[in-house]
Amino acid sequence: MRSESFSPRSIAIIGASPDQGKISGRLMKLLIERGFGGVIYPINPKYGEIGGLRCYPDLQSVEGPVDMVVLVTPAVAAPEALKQAGQKGVGTAVIVSAGFAESGEDGKELERQLVALAREYGIRLLGPNTIGFVNGFDRIAVTFTTYADDDIPPGPIAIVSQSGAFGSGMAAMARRRGLGMGYFVATGNEADLNFADVLGAVLDDKRIAIVAGYVEGLREGQSLLDIAVKALDLGKPVVLTKVGRSQAGATAAASHTGALAVQDVVFDGIARQYGLVRARNEEHLLDVLQALLFCSNLKGSRIGVVTGSGGAGVLIADRAADLGLGLPALSDATRDRLKALVPGFASVANPVDVSAQIFRDQDSLREVMLAVLDDPSVDVGMVWTQLSERQSDMMVEAFRQVKERASKPFVVCWVAAPDRAITALHSHGIAAFRGGEPAVDAIAAVVFYVEARRRRERGAMPLLVASELPSRSGVLGTVQAAKLLTEAGISVAKALFCATADEAVEAARQIGFPVALKIESPDILHKTEAGGIRLGLGDEAGLRAAHADMLAEVSRRAPHAKVSGVIVQEMAAPGVELVVGIQNDPTFGPVVMVGAGGILVEVLRDMVFRKAPVSEAEAGRMLDELRTSALLDGVRGKPPVDRKAVAALIAGVSRFGAANGARLRELDLNPVMATPCGVVVVDWLMVLD
């Protein structure tokens, strides 16, 4: 779909009504009032005229071409109306009518009929059950939402929403902040056009600089990722508010990786990977939009702060530290320059705490801000003020002059600001926020996006070679799985299968004592819980005793498990325990995970996900995002682990998962021992599908 689909020159409203209190009447009213310059064809056999326009009994009676139809008929009449649209050669249909998949089985069947007709006639469907769309550029309001009751000033922002009410609310907030909106589109049931389709269409419009979205669920994750890559290449940020962070999104899984793959955690990791900016809620989303719009020339993450409140400065500094942003020390030259501008009791450290007097003097305020922005260690400026109704015009002018002269971006935190002051700042291309923390959060989002663009990897993806996986489904044997992993270049501890105690002794002699002894059973996925592991066995006697004891304990704890034998395995050197795995996500396909491993994996729940495959550089960033990342750098005198080796293993696992696709249902490597000398997988679970 292309953006031109939202720029029809002729629109037929099937089910139009003269009653403006009804949805079918409001659609015509708003389309006319907002200044649509094309042709409108009301369709309803009950009327000869509506709103001064000729009303047609059916679509076939319309003499001229029709670019778009809007269906506001009862659900049961929608298939026939769409068929008429197809016969007329209409390219796009907006189905406002409800009563389809959202209403039960009968509605689902009606929706299937719509999709079949759309495919037959080559029509693209928006909806059903949608409040429609607004094209601010061409003054087209195909909607009944109250957002369109007022003017729709165009601008560089597009909003695509899976919720009509929530999306129109965001659009209204954007208008109130003076942020012009080129498109607002509500996707409805997404019987045909889905969220990613619409996102891609509005992204194609050269007048759009930023796309915002509200997401409740995704059916085709890869489509969104394709759009994300395209958006990065175009330099157009995509900002998403996605709901559904709870455990309810998780699916049952055999491995730790699967059990931890809560939908939102997976989405969050992939969003980071693909440069999708996440916003917590509608307020945060609007903050991020204006920061991206007005601070697009940001080069780094170091903030220079000017404030009239010491407390506000501390709050800003604390929040910046939380988000990994810096407040650098200003140079001696900058400090000397500031001392000449501020009272003697003011602080010229960063934050620069000036007196209220500075905010009453246009020239002083301007020069203080320019001094901070000129400092070579500062990437972005921030000024905090409050109230100042009487001085608001003067302050706006000072900020305008700073914007005109500065080569670096800055933002204004204006607590309880007059509405006209905020509107004026936006008109000058200056981001204005209601407080310090929202401003810092918005800057952090811009920094994230700038870094995502910098690291955009334009090279070819790694060659993926699928393994010769067994044709059966279920848990693969330890030795067989180890062979597949080794062939894929993934280092695993040497392991031998043994059916008897005598075979176990012979295997231990071959490997070399000390060894580990583990139960082998397709019914026991987590050996520790069944008492199926013995470690550090140093001689034959100890091995035989451990063998007998382990079998007895497993029999007590898991009496119904089928035990095929034991695994004798070399003891790995101790190190930092990690978990690395592959999970086939229903939305995004193979995803790779790394987290804090060992027996606390599901307690700490410290994990990071990415879409597979990943590069070693991306794997390194995954390690950096772990809350326990500091353990890899060495604590209490311990040397740091070989991060490059760990990143290489994660990248290798991701290639293995991506190459084998849906056949590899789950792969769980836990623990993975990371040491200063390298990395080795100590235990593994592979589940085929």
XYZ file of C-alpha atoms in Angstrom:
689
model
C 0.000 0.000 0.000
C 1.186 3.539 -0.764
C 0.428 6.853 0.930
C -1.577 7.891 -2.153
C -4.276 5.477 -0.980
C -5.042 8.022 1.759
C -5.394 10.826 -0.821
C -8.549 9.893 -2.789
C -10.104 12.432 -5.136
C -13.524 10.796 -5.081
C -15.191 9.104 -2.109
C -18.469 7.190 -1.980
C -20.143 6.808 1.431
C -22.279 3.672 1.299
C -24.996 3.954 3.924
C -24.847 7.774 4.095
C -27.460 9.541 6.219
C -28.739 13.130 6.563
C -28.860 12.650 10.355
C -25.628 14.211 11.629
C -26.210 12.617 14.999
C -25.453 9.226 13.425
C -22.021 7.979 12.418
C -23.119 7.825 8.782
C -24.176 11.473 8.953
C -21.091 12.698 10.815
C -18.810 11.125 8.219
C -20.254 13.336 5.486
C -20.431 16.391 7.731
C -16.775 16.200 8.778
C -15.552 15.378 5.300
C -17.231 18.538 3.999
C -16.392 20.792 6.969
C -12.699 19.938 6.966
C -12.450 21.075 3.370
C -12.223 17.947 1.213
C -11.632 19.230 -2.305
C -12.694 16.122 -4.179
C -16.050 14.602 -5.094
C -18.353 13.026 -2.512
C -20.977 10.464 -3.539
C -23.597 9.670 -0.861
C -25.036 6.166 -1.465
C -28.427 5.301 0.048
C -31.610 4.254 -1.833
C -33.761 6.010 0.802
C -32.727 9.529 -0.163
C -32.463 11.623 -3.323
C -30.234 14.266 -1.742
C -28.088 14.593 1.384
C -26.409 17.797 2.484
C -26.996 19.439 -0.854
C -25.390 16.551 -2.739
C -27.161 14.115 -5.040
C -27.642 10.776 -3.281
C -27.347 7.629 -5.404
C -29.336 4.418 -4.871
C -26.249 2.235 -5.392
C -22.627 2.489 -6.402
C -23.214 1.411 -9.984
C -25.400 4.489 -10.516
C -22.418 6.804 -10.002
C -21.264 8.079 -13.399
C -17.671 8.981 -12.576
C -14.761 6.970 -11.116
C -14.630 6.253 -7.390
C -11.243 6.037 -5.648
C -12.492 5.045 -2.193
C -15.642 3.692 -0.605
C -16.567 4.132 3.044
C -18.901 1.437 4.363
C -21.269 2.356 7.195
C -23.814 -0.325 6.385
C -24.950 -3.073 8.791
C -22.321 -5.821 8.929
C -24.485 -8.317 7.034
C -24.781 -5.905 4.084
C -21.061 -5.161 3.900
C -20.023 -8.097 1.635
C -22.520 -7.133 -1.077
C -21.486 -3.467 -0.838
C -17.828 -4.441 -1.182
C -18.638 -6.620 -4.180
C -20.255 -3.617 -5.871
C -17.130 -1.589 -5.085
C -15.010 -4.253 -6.747
C -17.176 -4.245 -9.842
C -16.862 -0.458 -9.943
C -13.064 -0.675 -9.876
C -12.588 0.952 -6.470
C -9.059 0.594 -5.065
C -9.550 1.264 -1.342
C -12.363 0.581 1.130
C -12.686 1.966 4.646
C -15.082 -0.224 6.617
C -16.365 1.753 9.587
C -19.113 -0.779 10.283
C -18.736 -2.994 13.357
C -20.058 -6.495 14.025
C -17.292 -8.561 12.481
C -14.519 -10.654 14.066
C -14.769 -8.669 17.305
C -18.365 -9.856 17.807
C -18.193 -13.654 17.514
C -18.211 -16.511 15.020
C -20.880 -15.046 12.718
C -18.916 -11.841 12.534
C -15.705 -13.731 11.802
C -17.381 -15.411 8.855
C -18.544 -12.048 7.495
C -15.001 -10.738 7.850
C -13.625 -13.738 5.946
C -16.080 -12.954 3.146
C -14.813 -9.366 3.014
C -11.206 -10.508 2.741
C -12.060 -12.997 -0.024
C -13.850 -10.300 -2.022
C -10.998 -7.859 -1.491
C -8.514 -10.400 -2.845
C -10.777 -11.182 -5.801
C -11.148 -7.542 -6.858
C -7.781 -6.180 -5.719
C -9.223 -3.853 -3.077
C -7.229 -2.842 0.018
C -9.331 -2.782 3.189
C -8.897 -0.509 6.198
C -10.859 -2.051 9.074
C -13.508 -3.197 9.599
C -14.516 -1.680 12.937
C -12.305 1.369 12.418
C -12.930 5.057 13.131
C -11.194 5.788 9.833
C -8.360 8.164 9.018
C -7.380 11.807 8.672
C -5.048 13.208 6.015
C -4.100 16.663 7.260
C -2.092 17.552 4.171
C -5.066 17.176 1.811
C -7.748 18.065 4.386
C -9.406 14.645 4.163
C -11.290 13.487 7.269
C -12.771 10.051 6.623
C -13.779 9.598 10.244
C -16.494 10.264 12.795
C -14.176 10.920 15.759
C -14.587 14.200 17.639
C -10.914 14.923 16.907
C -12.033 16.108 13.457
C -14.574 18.565 14.902
C -11.765 21.128 15.017
C -9.215 22.144 12.425
C -6.547 19.571 11.491
C -3.359 21.554 10.872
C -0.915 19.432 8.849
C 2.609 18.643 9.946
C 5.439 16.118 9.775
C 4.004 13.592 12.246
C 1.910 10.524 11.408
C 0.028 8.478 14.006
C -1.049 4.882 13.341
C -3.100 3.234 16.069
C -4.690 -0.141 16.749
C -7.100 1.663 19.072
C -9.342 4.312 17.571
C -10.130 6.152 20.794
C -6.568 6.018 22.111
C -5.141 7.079 18.764
C -7.502 10.016 18.320
C -6.646 11.063 21.867
C -2.940 11.125 20.969
C -3.758 13.129 17.847
C -5.704 15.656 19.921
C -2.808 15.953 22.372
C -0.400 16.532 19.491
C -2.616 19.311 18.145
C -2.862 20.916 21.583
C 0.937 20.947 21.804
C 1.122 22.614 18.433
C 2.588 19.567 16.712
C 1.163 19.321 13.198
C -0.091 15.934 12.060
C 0.002 14.727 8.487
C -1.868 11.462 9.054
C -3.922 9.753 11.718
C -5.005 6.209 10.840
C -6.900 3.720 13.022
C -6.391 0.164 11.754
C -9.487 -1.458 13.296
C -9.700 -5.246 13.003
C -6.890 -5.386 10.421
C -8.713 -7.898 8.231
C -6.451 -6.821 5.367
C -4.212 -3.804 6.004
C -2.307 -4.389 9.225
C -0.373 -2.030 11.455
C 2.897 -2.486 9.563
C 1.206 -2.001 6.170
C -0.198 1.374 7.195
C 3.029 2.364 8.934
C 4.926 1.704 5.733
C 2.431 3.630 3.626
C 2.591 6.860 5.630
C 6.363 6.508 5.954
C 6.607 6.773 2.159
C 5.202 10.303 2.173
C 8.124 12.739 1.873
C 6.259 15.240 4.046
C 6.342 12.847 7.017
C 9.407 13.038 9.279
C 8.296 10.904 12.244
C 5.797 8.062 12.653
C 4.144 7.264 15.989
C 2.135 4.169 16.758
C -0.034 2.537 19.400
C 0.277 -1.258 19.361
C -1.782 -3.892 21.150
C -0.584 -6.939 19.221
C 1.277 -7.918 16.068
C 0.428 -10.714 13.660
C 3.353 -10.364 11.276
C 6.437 -9.292 13.173
C 8.779 -9.494 10.190
C 6.709 -6.900 8.310
C 7.233 -4.434 11.146
C 10.969 -5.148 11.188
C 11.205 -4.567 7.444
C 9.532 -1.194 7.977
C 11.903 -0.445 10.870
C 14.946 -1.030 8.654
C 13.432 1.151 5.931
C 12.702 3.896 8.471
C 16.290 3.831 9.758
C 17.610 4.157 6.226
C 15.242 7.071 5.561
C 16.176 8.767 8.828
C 12.551 8.767 9.983
C 12.120 7.691 13.638
C 9.345 5.269 14.562
C 8.017 5.764 18.112
C 5.733 3.094 19.550
C 3.602 2.773 22.646
C 2.971 -0.941 23.037
C 0.715 -2.326 25.747
C 0.714 -5.864 27.140
C 3.731 -6.157 29.436
C 2.322 -8.885 31.650
C 3.130 -12.581 32.005
C -0.199 -13.317 30.307
C 1.557 -13.009 26.956
C 3.928 -15.894 27.712
C 3.395 -19.357 26.242
C 4.147 -22.667 27.888
C 7.602 -23.941 27.015
C 9.941 -26.711 28.007
C 13.126 -24.637 28.275
C 14.162 -21.688 30.385
C 14.397 -19.637 27.210
C 10.799 -20.397 26.310
C 9.511 -19.901 29.830
C 11.188 -16.491 30.008
C 10.036 -15.380 26.564
C 7.289 -13.074 27.770
C 5.993 -11.339 24.682
C 6.853 -7.801 25.804
C 10.394 -8.710 26.846
C 11.000 -10.171 23.405
C 9.455 -7.133 21.728
C 11.545 -4.750 23.811
C 14.806 -6.435 22.840
C 13.910 -6.540 19.156
C 12.799 -2.899 19.253
C 16.257 -1.963 20.573
C 17.874 -4.070 17.865
C 15.920 -2.369 15.063
C 15.926 1.206 16.352
C 12.230 1.348 17.278
C 11.798 3.970 20.013
C 9.467 2.846 22.799
C 7.268 5.226 24.774
C 5.652 4.225 28.060
C 2.372 6.076 27.528
C 0.719 8.824 25.515
C 2.406 11.680 27.415
C 5.837 10.132 27.027
C 5.138 9.462 23.355
C 4.303 13.117 22.681
C 7.409 14.203 24.610
C 9.577 11.922 22.490
C 7.949 13.117 19.266
C 8.744 16.752 19.897
C 12.287 15.967 21.052
C 12.938 13.985 17.868
C 11.315 16.705 15.787
C 13.272 19.615 17.256
C 16.556 17.947 18.307
C 17.354 15.951 15.187
C 20.906 17.349 15.076
C 21.858 15.775 18.418
C 25.377 14.294 18.281
C 25.892 12.811 21.752
C 24.451 12.163 25.200
C 26.098 14.826 27.387
C 23.725 17.453 28.824
C 24.532 20.989 29.918
C 21.881 22.241 32.349
C 20.889 25.814 33.230
C 18.407 26.160 36.082
C 17.032 28.650 38.549
C 16.440 25.887 41.107
C 19.110 23.781 42.776
C 16.528 21.102 43.514
C 15.497 20.883 39.885
C 19.148 20.559 38.910
C 19.617 17.609 41.262
C 16.458 15.942 39.965
C 17.660 16.320 36.377
C 21.106 14.994 37.256
C 19.630 11.970 39.033
C 17.360 11.089 36.133
C 20.165 11.542 33.631
C 22.323 9.135 35.635
C 19.464 6.595 35.707
C 19.326 6.650 31.907
C 23.058 6.622 31.266
C 23.266 10.252 30.168
C 26.144 12.432 31.302
C 26.333 15.860 32.913
C 29.973 16.682 32.091
C 32.159 19.127 34.004
C 32.366 22.426 32.146
C 35.729 23.716 30.984
C 37.576 26.452 32.852
C 36.970 28.793 29.926
C 33.225 28.188 30.100
C 33.154 28.670 33.847
C 35.031 31.970 33.543
C 32.606 33.091 30.861
C 29.655 32.234 33.104
C 31.110 33.991 36.150
C 31.006 37.224 34.196
C 27.294 36.740 33.504
C 25.788 35.487 36.792
C 25.706 36.778 40.395
C 28.605 35.811 42.632
C 26.517 33.380 44.674
C 25.432 31.407 41.592
C 26.939 28.015 40.804
C 28.771 27.669 37.497
C 29.153 23.912 37.805
C 26.916 21.637 35.724
C 23.987 22.040 36.448
C 24.548 25.808 36.258
C 22.355 27.180 39.056
C 21.737 30.849 38.237
C 19.533 33.268 40.152
C 15.977 34.233 39.248
C 17.416 37.540 38.102
C 18.849 35.875 34.976
C 15.351 34.831 33.903
C 14.281 38.494 33.964
C 17.031 39.655 31.645
C 16.795 38.588 28.014
C 20.431 39.244 27.168
C 21.822 37.505 30.251
C 19.613 34.452 29.809
C 20.624 34.151 26.165
C 24.344 34.525 26.859
C 24.321 32.025 29.746
C 22.697 29.404 27.557
C 25.035 30.088 24.653
C 28.036 29.790 26.965
C 26.908 26.347 28.124
C 26.084 25.181 24.598
C 29.475 26.382 23.343
C 31.303 24.153 25.823
C 33.020 21.346 23.850
C 31.897 18.688 26.336
C 28.170 19.514 25.971
C 26.039 17.854 23.259
C 22.607 19.177 24.215
C 21.424 21.988 26.443
C 18.557 22.047 28.917
C 17.091 25.029 30.746
C 14.658 24.689 33.670
C 12.311 27.478 34.699
C 8.863 27.952 36.171
C 5.771 30.165 35.981
C 7.110 33.591 34.765
C 3.855 34.795 33.244
C 5.061 38.394 33.132
C 8.432 37.522 31.621
C 7.171 34.825 29.274
C 7.392 36.892 26.085
C 10.891 38.021 26.959
C 11.992 34.468 27.731
C 10.503 33.099 24.511
C 12.433 35.734 22.585
C 15.647 34.841 24.429
C 15.153 31.165 23.588
C 14.414 32.067 19.958
C 17.690 33.960 19.744
C 19.564 31.023 21.259
C 17.977 28.723 18.684
C 19.049 31.098 15.933
C 22.680 31.297 17.066
C 23.423 27.877 18.592
C 24.759 24.984 16.556
C 23.631 22.434 19.157
C 20.080 21.478 20.183
C 18.532 22.490 23.480
C 15.228 21.903 25.270
C 13.188 23.981 27.678
C 11.660 22.611 30.883
C 8.992 25.161 31.797
C 6.903 24.209 34.818
C 3.391 25.727 34.748
C 4.198 27.558 31.523
C 1.588 29.782 29.834
C 0.017 27.915 26.907
C 0.899 30.706 24.510
C 4.561 30.439 25.509
C 4.679 26.713 24.698
C 2.912 27.311 21.382
C 5.401 30.058 20.556
C 8.400 27.867 21.406
C 7.117 25.079 19.164
C 6.593 27.567 16.362
C 10.293 28.438 16.664
C 11.303 24.768 16.549
C 12.102 24.503 20.265
C 11.069 21.478 22.335
C 9.300 22.459 25.549
C 8.460 20.115 28.437
C 6.389 20.328 31.582
C 9.274 19.292 33.849
C 12.838 18.034 34.180
C 12.269 14.279 34.159
C 10.066 14.261 31.024
C 12.745 16.319 29.265
C 15.552 13.938 30.257
C 13.457 10.930 29.213
C 12.820 12.515 25.826
C 16.502 13.314 25.292
C 17.367 9.712 26.172
C 14.999 8.557 23.422
C 16.704 10.827 20.890
C 20.123 9.520 21.979
C 18.887 5.945 21.546
C 17.645 6.699 18.040
C 20.827 8.514 16.993
C 22.944 5.594 18.208
C 20.652 3.108 16.428
C 21.196 4.931 13.153
C 24.945 4.988 13.696
C 25.194 1.293 14.230
C 22.881 0.362 11.393
C 24.681 -2.517 9.752
C 24.425 -2.227 5.995
C 26.605 -5.253 5.222
C 25.339 -8.662 4.177
C 23.812 -10.882 6.818
C 25.883 -13.915 7.837
C 25.521 -17.018 5.706
C 22.995 -19.366 7.276
C 23.470 -23.099 6.768
C 20.716 -25.337 8.106
C 21.753 -28.413 10.070
C 20.617 -31.921 9.222
C 18.144 -32.197 12.058
C 16.451 -35.527 12.778
C 12.971 -35.761 11.300
C 11.309 -36.604 14.606
C 9.849 -34.136 17.117
C 10.543 -33.750 20.808
C 13.592 -33.590 23.052
C 16.805 -34.608 21.325
C 19.325 -36.819 23.109
C 22.243 -35.055 24.809
C 24.988 -36.563 22.653
C 23.065 -36.095 19.412
C 22.340 -32.466 20.293
C 25.989 -31.928 21.227
C 27.079 -33.185 17.811
C 24.797 -30.699 16.059
C 26.015 -27.827 18.222
C 29.652 -28.704 17.702
C 29.179 -28.886 13.939
C 27.692 -25.379 14.148
C 30.845 -24.123 15.866
C 29.343 -23.924 19.359
C 31.743 -25.139 22.049
C 30.195 -27.728 24.395
C 31.765 -29.793 27.158
C 32.685 -33.306 26.048
C 29.922 -35.762 26.912
C 29.454 -39.530 26.457
C 26.288 -41.600 26.829
C 26.482 -44.661 29.067
C 23.858 -47.349 29.645
C 25.529 -48.957 32.694
C 27.844 -48.120 35.573
C 30.683 -50.026 33.886
C 30.292 -47.954 30.726
C 30.276 -44.817 32.877
C 33.599 -45.804 34.460
C 35.132 -46.459 31.035
C 33.854 -43.109 29.754
C 35.340 -41.307 32.763
C 38.741 -42.908 32.103
C 38.525 -41.773 28.477
C 37.570 -38.197 29.394
C 39.760 -37.996 32.478
C 38.713 -37.526 36.099
C 37.123 -35.499 37.630
C 33.820 -35.838 35.755
C 30.160 -34.945 36.061
C 27.373 -37.530 35.995
C 23.930 -36.603 34.650
C 20.707 -38.480 34.141
C 19.557 -39.029 30.539
C 15.789 -39.041 30.109
C 13.454 -37.418 27.559
C 11.002 -36.946 30.418
C 13.400 -35.009 32.671
C 14.074 -31.603 31.163
C 15.627 -29.967 34.233
C 17.975 -32.476 35.818
C 18.672 -30.586 39.045
C 15.023 -30.661 40.070
C 14.947 -34.456 39.714
C 18.205 -34.997 41.589
C 19.844 -36.059 38.337
C 23.288 -34.385 38.583
C 26.473 -35.287 40.454
C 29.565 -33.119 40.076
C 33.311 -33.392 40.711
C 33.563 -37.189 40.809
C 37.288 -37.873 41.159
C 37.681 -41.666 41.027
C 36.026 -44.943 40.035
C 34.618 -45.728 43.464
C 33.032 -42.332 43.825
C 31.577 -42.588 40.317
C 29.973 -45.994 40.968
C 28.489 -44.813 44.261
C 27.164 -41.621 42.658
C 25.650 -43.649 39.800
C 23.659 -45.869 42.163
C 22.629 -42.995 44.426
C 21.516 -40.776 41.526
C 19.374 -43.488 39.907
C 17.666 -44.173 43.227
C 16.960 -40.486 43.866
C 15.622 -39.910 40.357
C 13.367 -42.931 40.780
C 11.919 -41.386 43.945
C 11.492 -37.866 42.535
C 10.371 -38.789 39.006
C 8.942 -42.322 39.251
C 7.250 -42.211 35.845
C 10.239 -40.910 33.879
C 11.786 -43.191 31.294
C 15.522 -43.308 32.070
C 17.695 -44.437 29.152
C 21.052 -44.129 30.912
C 23.490 -41.485 32.098
C 25.838 -38.897 30.612
C 29.444 -38.710 31.734
C 30.831 -35.271 31.078
C 34.083 -33.422 31.569
C 34.098 -30.856 34.381
C 34.309 -27.314 33.072
C 36.344 -24.647 34.784
C 34.218 -22.446 37.061
C 33.164 -19.067 35.725
C 30.263 -16.671 35.374
C 27.145 -18.700 34.611
C 24.993 -17.533 31.706
C 22.025 -18.911 29.834
C 21.866 -18.649 26.040
C 18.931 -19.925 24.037
C 16.683 -19.880 21.005
C 12.918 -19.610 21.125
C 10.553 -19.616 18.155
C 8.413 -16.588 18.865
C 4.934 -16.733 17.266
C 5.290 -13.147 16.021
C 8.975 -12.735 15.160
C 10.185 -16.280 14.530
C 13.578 -17.373 15.922
C 14.791 -15.095 18.720
C 18.026 -15.451 20.658
C 18.292 -14.850 24.394
C 21.142 -14.330 26.852
C 20.726 -13.960 30.579
C 22.055 -14.686 34.023
C 22.231 -18.490 34.122
C 22.514 -21.407 36.495
C 19.860 -22.397 38.979
C 18.709 -18.784 39.490
C 17.793 -18.180 35.852
C 14.039 -18.015 36.509
C 14.494 -16.206 39.828
C 16.618 -13.309 38.607
C 14.875 -13.156 35.220
C 17.733 -11.037 33.942
C 17.616 -11.637 30.189
C 17.810 -9.841 26.860
C 16.254 -10.964 23.565
C 16.999 -10.218 19.911
C 15.691 -11.387 16.546
C 18.038 -14.064 15.186
C 20.565 -13.859 13.682
C 22.689 -11.195 15.381
C 26.200 -9.986 14.749
C 28.908 -10.301 17.381
C 28.662 -6.529 17.915
C 24.928 -6.815 18.620
C 25.592 -9.784 20.914
C 28.031 -7.581 22.819
C 25.332 -4.957 23.285
C 23.035 -7.677 24.622
C 25.607 -8.438 27.303
C 25.858 -4.734 28.159
C 22.099 -4.575 28.762
C 22.077 -7.320 31.419
C 21.572 -6.050 34.953
C 24.323 -8.468 36.011
C 26.661 -7.306 33.245
C 29.196 -6.093 35.815
C 29.872 -9.724 36.814
C 31.472 -10.253 33.398
C 34.001 -7.530 34.152
C 35.221 -9.246 37.307
C 34.234 -8.574 40.918
C 36.158 -8.920 44.188
C 39.473 -9.392 42.484
C 38.304 -11.860 39.855
C 39.532 -11.252 36.291
C 37.044 -10.258 33.564
C 35.671 -12.951 31.299
C 36.421 -13.144 27.592
C 33.496 -11.028 26.356
C 34.464 -11.524 22.715
C 34.203 -15.292 23.111
C 30.804 -14.970 24.789
C 29.555 -12.638 22.039
C 30.826 -15.044 19.389
C 28.937 -17.912 21.039
C 25.698 -15.867 21.184
C 26.095 -14.927 17.519
C 26.766 -18.570 16.608
C 23.708 -19.762 18.488
C 21.621 -17.080 16.767
C 22.799 -18.248 13.334
C 22.007 -21.853 14.258
C 18.496 -20.827 15.319
C 17.821 -18.648 12.288
C 19.090 -21.278 9.851
C 16.915 -24.055 11.246
C 13.818 -21.904 11.661
C 10.629 -23.533 12.847
C 12.221 -27.014 13.035
C 14.142 -25.870 16.102
C 11.373 -25.219 18.580
C 13.642 -24.456 21.536
C 17.319 -24.491 22.404
C 18.453 -23.965 25.976
C 22.141 -23.723 26.897
C 22.362 -23.448 30.679
C 24.745 -22.984 32.227
C 27.222 -21.487 29.808
C 30.501 -21.006 31.662
C 32.228 -17.731 30.769
C 35.844 -17.496 31.914
C 38.875 -15.308 31.155
C 40.072 -18.063 28.800
C 36.886 -18.516 26.784
C 33.419 -19.961 27.025
C 31.941 -23.468 27.087
C 28.396 -24.843 27.229
C 27.992 -27.158 30.208
C 24.392 -28.307 29.785
C 21.989 -28.107 26.847
C 18.436 -28.953 25.863
C 17.272 -29.096 22.247
C 13.598 -29.517 21.326
C 12.595 -30.170 17.715
C 9.271 -29.566 16.021
